PDB file of C-alpha atoms in Angstrom:
ATOM      1  CA  MET M1311     -97.534  77.838  -1.152  1.00 53.00           C
ATOM      2  CA  ASN M1312     -96.703  74.125  -0.970  1.00 62.00           C
ATOM      3  CA  GLN M1313     -94.321  74.500  -3.908  1.00 63.00           C
ATOM      4  CA  LEU M1314     -92.490  77.357  -1.815  1.00 58.00           C
ATOM      5  CA  TYR M1315     -92.530  75.081   1.255  1.00 55.00           C
ATOM      6  CA  LYS M1316     -91.045  72.396  -0.662  1.00 60.00           C
ATOM      7  CA  PHE M1317     -88.363  74.868  -2.504  1.00 56.00           C
ATOM      8  CA  ILE M1318     -87.454  76.342   1.109  1.00 54.00           C
ATOM      9  CA  VAL M1319     -87.591  73.211   3.253  1.00 57.00           C
ATOM     10  CA  GLY M1320     -86.775  70.513   0.560  1.00 60.00           C
ATOM     11  CA  GLU M1321     -88.528  67.249  -0.138  1.00 62.00           C
ATOM     12  CA  ARG M1322     -89.870  65.583   2.895  1.00 61.00           C
ATOM     13  CA  LYS M1323     -88.409  62.254   3.291  1.00 62.00           C
ATOM     14  CA  GLU M1324     -89.527  59.332   5.286  1.00 63.00           C
ATOM     15  CA  VAL M1325     -87.446  58.517   8.319  1.00 58.00           C
ATOM     16  CA  GLN M1326     -87.812  55.975  11.006  1.00 59.00           C
ATOM     17  CA  PRO M1327     -89.047  57.914  14.205  1.00 60.00           C
ATOM     18  CA  ILE M1328     -86.851  57.480  17.170  1.00 60.00           C
ATOM     19  CA  SER M1329     -89.480  56.203  19.877  1.00 66.00           C
ATOM     20  CA  ALA M1330     -88.883  56.339  23.322  1.00 66.00           C
ATOM     21  CA  GLY M1331     -89.088  52.449  23.208  1.00 68.00           C
ATOM     22  CA  ASN M1332     -86.178  52.232  20.848  1.00 72.00           C
ATOM     23  CA  ILE M1333     -84.014  54.564  22.988  1.00 76.00           C
ATOM     24  CA  PHE M1334     -84.970  52.547  26.049  1.00 78.00           C
ATOM     25  CA  THR M1335     -84.088  49.107  24.504  1.00 81.00           C
ATOM     26  CA  LYS M1336     -80.816  50.541  23.291  1.00 81.00           C
ATOM     27  CA  THR M1337     -80.098  51.935  26.672  1.00 85.00           C
ATOM     28  CA  ILE M1338     -80.970  48.459  28.410  1.00 84.00           C
ATOM     29  CA  ILE M1339     -78.561  46.822  26.015  1.00 84.00           C
ATOM     30  CA  HIS M1340     -75.817  49.296  26.604  1.00 86.00           C
ATOM     31  CA  ASN M1341     -76.186  48.791  30.309  1.00 87.00           C
ATOM     32  CA  HIS M1342     -75.934  45.000  29.876  1.00 88.00           C
ATOM     33  CA  ILE M1343     -72.924  45.163  27.882  1.00 87.00           C
ATOM     34  CA  LEU M1344     -71.250  47.621  30.559  1.00 88.00           C
ATOM     35  CA  GLN M1345     -72.256  45.137  33.183  1.00 90.00           C
ATOM     36  CA  LEU M1346     -70.652  42.048  31.122  1.00 90.00           C
ATOM     37  CA  GLU M1347     -67.456  44.239  30.588  1.00 88.00           C
ATOM     38  CA  GLN M1348     -67.332  44.791  34.428  1.00 89.00           C
ATOM     39  CA  LEU M1349     -67.993  41.170  35.371  1.00 90.00           C
ATOM     40  CA  ARG M1350     -65.147  40.187  32.879  1.00 88.00           C
ATOM     41  CA  TYR M1351     -62.857  42.606  34.520  1.00 87.00           C
ATOM     42  CA  GLU M1352     -63.781  41.260  38.092  1.00 90.00           C
ATOM     43  CA  VAL M1353     -63.384  37.412  36.849  1.00 90.00           C
ATOM     44  CA  GLN M1354     -59.825  38.439  35.434  1.00 90.00           C
ATOM     45  CA  ILE M1355     -58.897  39.817  38.907  1.00 91.00           C
ATOM     46  CA  ALA M1356     -60.454  36.792  40.615  1.00 91.00           C
ATOM     47  CA  ILE M1357     -58.249  34.658  38.529  1.00 91.00           C
ATOM     48  CA  VAL M1358     -55.084  36.605  39.301  1.00 90.00           C
ATOM     49  CA  ILE M1359     -55.795  36.237  42.973  1.00 92.00           C
ATOM     50  CA  VAL M1360     -56.307  32.643  42.763  1.00 92.00           C
ATOM     51  CA  LEU M1361     -53.008  32.082  40.919  1.00 91.00           C
ATOM     52  CA  LEU M1362     -51.093  34.139  43.378  1.00 92.00           C
ATOM     53  CA  LEU M1363     -52.702  32.294  46.250  1.00 91.00           C
ATOM     54  CA  LYS M1364     -51.764  29.019  44.463  1.00 90.00           C
ATOM     55  CA  GLU M1365     -48.158  30.203  44.115  1.00 89.00           C
ATOM     56  CA  ILE M1366     -47.931  31.467  47.840  1.00 89.00           C
ATOM     57  CA  HIS M1367     -49.348  28.092  48.903  1.00 88.00           C
ATOM     58  CA  SER M1368     -46.898  25.976  46.913  1.00 86.00           C
ATOM     59  CA  GLN M1369     -44.107  27.943  48.578  1.00 86.00           C
ATOM     60  CA  ILE M1370     -44.892  26.901  52.035  1.00 81.00           C
ATOM     61  CA  PRO M1371     -42.108  24.564  53.290  1.00 78.00           C
ATOM     62  CA  GLY M1372     -42.975  20.908  53.278  1.00 72.00           C
ATOM     63  CA  ARG M1373     -45.612  21.184  50.492  1.00 61.00           C
ATOM     64  CA  LYS M1374     -44.889  19.990  46.935  1.00 60.00           C
ATOM     65  CA  ALA M1375     -44.984  22.451  44.083  1.00 55.00           C
ATOM     66  CA  GLN M1376     -48.251  22.098  42.099  1.00 55.00           C
ATOM     67  CA  THR M1377     -47.748  22.662  38.319  1.00 57.00           C
ATOM     68  CA  LYS M1378     -51.437  22.447  37.416  1.00 58.00           C
ATOM     69  CA  LEU M1379     -54.528  24.183  38.619  1.00 59.00           C
ATOM     70  CA  GLY M1380     -56.652  21.748  40.639  1.00 56.00           C
ATOM     71  CA  GLU M1381     -54.081  19.323  41.513  1.00 51.00           C
TER      72      GLU M1381
END
């Protein structure tokens, strides 16, 4: 019977079980990566807004144009 089972199913191979802990850890890591990507996008938008405000501010009459951020 055992030989028939091996013939039909094949040799049993040792595989790493996917435990709930592994899936949970991978999900947490994936969520952190998504949050970092979202934060990166928000920082890029904030930089663009700051540069636009700086450009608008430099266009006000009576103000000298600033060439470097933070001057």
